[in-house]
PDB file of C-alpha atoms in Angstrom:
ATOM      1  CA  MET A  60     -39.800 -78.326  24.856  1.00  0.00           C
ATOM      2  CA  ASP A  61     -36.267 -78.269  23.380  1.00  0.00           C
ATOM      3  CA  PHE A  62     -37.515 -75.821  20.663  1.00  0.00           C
ATOM      4  CA  PHE A  63     -38.960 -73.491  23.195  1.00  0.00           C
ATOM      5  CA  ASP A  64     -35.596 -73.616  25.184  1.00  0.00           C
ATOM      6  CA  LYS A  65     -33.627 -72.906  21.930  1.00  0.00           C
ATOM      7  CA  LEU A  66     -36.036 -70.092  21.042  1.00  0.00           C
ATOM      8  CA  GLY A  67     -36.083 -68.348  24.670  1.00  0.00           C
ATOM      9  CA  GLU A  68     -31.855 -68.695  24.134  1.00  0.00           C
ATOM     10  CA  THR A  69     -31.838 -66.934  20.808  1.00  0.00           C
ATOM     11  CA  ILE A  70     -34.436 -63.910  21.652  1.00  0.00           C
ATOM     12  CA  THR A  71     -32.456 -63.731  25.286  1.00  0.00           C
ATOM     13  CA  ALA A  72     -29.051 -63.420  23.207  1.00  0.00           C
ATOM     14  CA  LYS A  73     -30.816 -61.376  20.498  1.00  0.00           C
ATOM     15  CA  GLY A  74     -31.635 -58.959  23.291  1.00  0.00           C
ATOM     16  CA  ARG A  75     -28.834 -58.729  25.032  1.00  0.00           C
ATOM     17  CA  GLU A  76     -26.855 -58.044  21.369  1.00  0.00           C
ATOM     18  CA  VAL A  77     -29.265 -55.117  20.505  1.00  0.00           C
ATOM     19  CA  SER A  78     -29.267 -53.917  24.306  1.00  0.00           C
ATOM     20  CA  ASP A  79     -25.178 -53.686  23.649  1.00  0.00           C
ATOM     21  CA  LYS A  80     -25.610 -51.938  20.476  1.00  0.00           C
ATOM     22  CA  ALA A  81     -28.018 -49.492  21.631  1.00  0.00           C
ATOM     23  CA  ARG A  82     -25.793 -48.557  24.941  1.00  0.00           C
ATOM     24  CA  ASP A  83     -22.784 -48.320  22.691  1.00  0.00           C
ATOM     25  CA  LEU A  84     -24.511 -46.126  20.140  1.00  0.00           C
ATOM     26  CA  ALA A  85     -25.406 -43.777  23.453  1.00  0.00           C
ATOM     27  CA  GLU A  86     -21.913 -43.747  23.898  1.00  0.00           C
ATOM     28  CA  ILE A  87     -20.848 -43.083  20.922  1.00  0.00           C
ATOM     29  CA  ALA A  88     -23.233 -40.319  20.575  1.00  0.00           C
ATOM     30  CA  ASN A  89     -22.148 -38.981  24.313  1.00  0.00           C
ATOM     31  CA  LEU A  90     -18.677 -38.978  23.580  1.00  0.00           C
ATOM     32  CA  LYS A  91     -19.189 -36.975  19.623  1.00  0.00           C
ATOM     33  CA  SER A  92     -20.996 -34.268  22.205  1.00  0.00           C
ATOM     34  CA  GLN A  93     -18.181 -34.172  23.998  1.00  0.00           C
ATOM     35  CA  ILE A  94     -15.957 -33.990  21.189  1.00  0.00           C
ATOM     36  CA  ASN A  95     -18.329 -30.897  19.681  1.00  0.00           C
ATOM     37  CA  THR A  96     -17.846 -28.900  23.068  1.00  0.00           C
ATOM     38  CA  CYS A  97     -14.477 -28.890  23.089  1.00  0.00           C
ATOM     39  CA  GLU A  98     -14.346 -27.809  19.215  1.00  0.00           C
ATOM     40  CA  ASP A  99     -16.605 -24.944  20.100  1.00  0.00           C
ATOM     41  CA  VAL A 100     -13.990 -24.254  22.571  1.00  0.00           C
ATOM     42  CA  VAL A 101     -11.253 -24.229  20.717  1.00  0.00           C
ATOM     43  CA  LYS A 102     -13.460 -22.097  18.072  1.00  0.00           C
ATOM     44  CA  LYS A 103     -14.170 -19.594  20.504  1.00  0.00           C
ATOM     45  CA  ASN A 104     -10.610 -19.221  21.847  1.00  0.00           C
ATOM     46  CA  TYR A 105      -9.348 -18.924  17.736  1.00  0.00           C
ATOM     47  CA  ILE A 106     -11.323 -16.311  17.520  1.00  0.00           C
ATOM     48  CA  GLU A 107     -10.590 -14.646  20.884  1.00  0.00           C
ATOM     49  CA  ILE A 108      -7.082 -14.690  20.193  1.00  0.00           C
ATOM     50  CA  GLY A 109      -7.757 -13.016  16.529  1.00  0.00           C
ATOM     51  CA  ARG A 110      -9.430 -10.492  18.286  1.00  0.00           C
ATOM     52  CA  ILE A 111      -6.922  -9.505  20.791  1.00  0.00           C
ATOM     53  CA  TYR A 112      -4.696  -9.642  17.942  1.00  0.00           C
ATOM     54  CA  TYR A 113      -6.430  -7.527  15.695  1.00  0.00           C
ATOM     55  CA  GLU A 114      -7.049  -4.939  18.629  1.00  0.00           C
ATOM     56  CA  GLN A 115      -3.321  -4.767  19.358  1.00  0.00           C
ATOM     57  CA  HIS A 116      -2.344  -5.197  15.912  1.00  0.00           C
ATOM     58  CA  ALA A 117      -4.579  -3.643  13.038  1.00  0.00           C
ATOM     59  CA  SER A 118      -2.502  -0.211  12.491  1.00  0.00           C
ATOM     60  CA  GLU A 119       0.363  -2.384  11.811  1.00  0.00           C
ATOM     61  CA  PRO A 120       0.206  -6.094  11.496  1.00  0.00           C
ATOM     62  CA  GLU A 121       2.820  -8.375  10.720  1.00  0.00           C
ATOM     63  CA  GLU A 122       3.148  -9.263   6.572  1.00  0.00           C
ATOM     64  CA  ALA A 123       0.900 -12.690   7.216  1.00  0.00           C
ATOM     65  CA  TYR A 124      -2.056 -11.122   8.966  1.00  0.00           C
ATOM     66  CA  GLU A 125      -2.215  -7.489   6.499  1.00  0.00           C
ATOM     67  CA  GLU A 126      -4.723  -8.892   4.763  1.00  0.00           C
ATOM     68  CA  ALA A 127      -6.942 -10.347   7.216  1.00  0.00           C
ATOM     69  CA  CYS A 128      -6.601  -7.307   9.037  1.00  0.00           C
ATOM     70  CA  ARG A 129      -7.536  -5.332   6.005  1.00  0.00           C
ATOM     71  CA  ALA A 130     -10.104  -7.424   5.375  1.00  0.00           C
ATOM     72  CA  ILE A 131     -11.754  -6.945   9.238  1.00  0.00           C
ATOM     73  CA  THR A 132     -11.251  -3.315   8.958  1.00  0.00           C
ATOM     74  CA  ASN A 133     -12.777  -3.308   5.613  1.00  0.00           C
ATOM     75  CA  ALA A 134     -16.142  -4.987   6.604  1.00  0.00           C
ATOM     76  CA  LYS A 135     -16.075  -2.834   9.991  1.00  0.00           C
ATOM     77  CA  ASN A 136     -15.843   0.045   7.758  1.00  0.00           C
ATOM     78  CA  GLY A 137     -18.617  -1.307   6.013  1.00  0.00           C
ATOM     79  CA  ILE A 138     -20.834  -2.212   9.016  1.00  0.00           C
ATOM     80  CA  ALA A 139     -20.404   1.234  10.105  1.00  0.00           C
ATOM     81  CA  ASP A 140     -21.794   2.749   6.884  1.00  0.00           C
ATOM     82  CA  LEU A 141     -24.807   0.379   6.678  1.00  0.00           C
ATOM     83  CA  GLU A 142     -25.558   1.215  10.251  1.00  0.00           C
ATOM     84  CA  GLN A 143     -25.559   4.809   9.479  1.00  0.00           C
ATOM     85  CA  LYS A 144     -27.659   4.191   5.925  1.00  0.00           C
ATOM     86  CA  ILE A 145     -30.220   2.559   8.906  1.00  0.00           C
ATOM     87  CA  ARG A 146     -30.006   5.414  10.984  1.00  0.00           C
ATOM     88  CA  ASP A 147     -30.809   7.387   7.861  1.00  0.00           C
ATOM     89  CA  VAL A 148     -33.455   5.798   6.876  1.00  0.00           C
ATOM     90  CA  LYS A 149     -35.184   5.825  10.206  1.00  0.00           C
ATOM     91  CA  GLY A 150     -34.532   9.280  10.352  1.00  0.00           C
ATOM     92  CA  ILE A 151     -32.648   9.478  13.323  1.00  0.00           C
TER      93      ILE A 151
END
């Protein structure tokens, strides 16, 4: 019986160890999900700050932002041109 008792204790200990590892992995996954959510909030707000700055300063941006504002303006003009080409193709 001594062998089976030790075997049972070993299996129980390993079961607890596996259970603890699974719990740790689940907690880590949950924490990483929360980190991703926070990073998404940061990214969304960075974008919103940039949009607001562009709208307020696109015509006369500070020197540090000139290139980025120019790139946005060029991209917006490109979008408008492409949308017009779509309308032309559709015959609208």
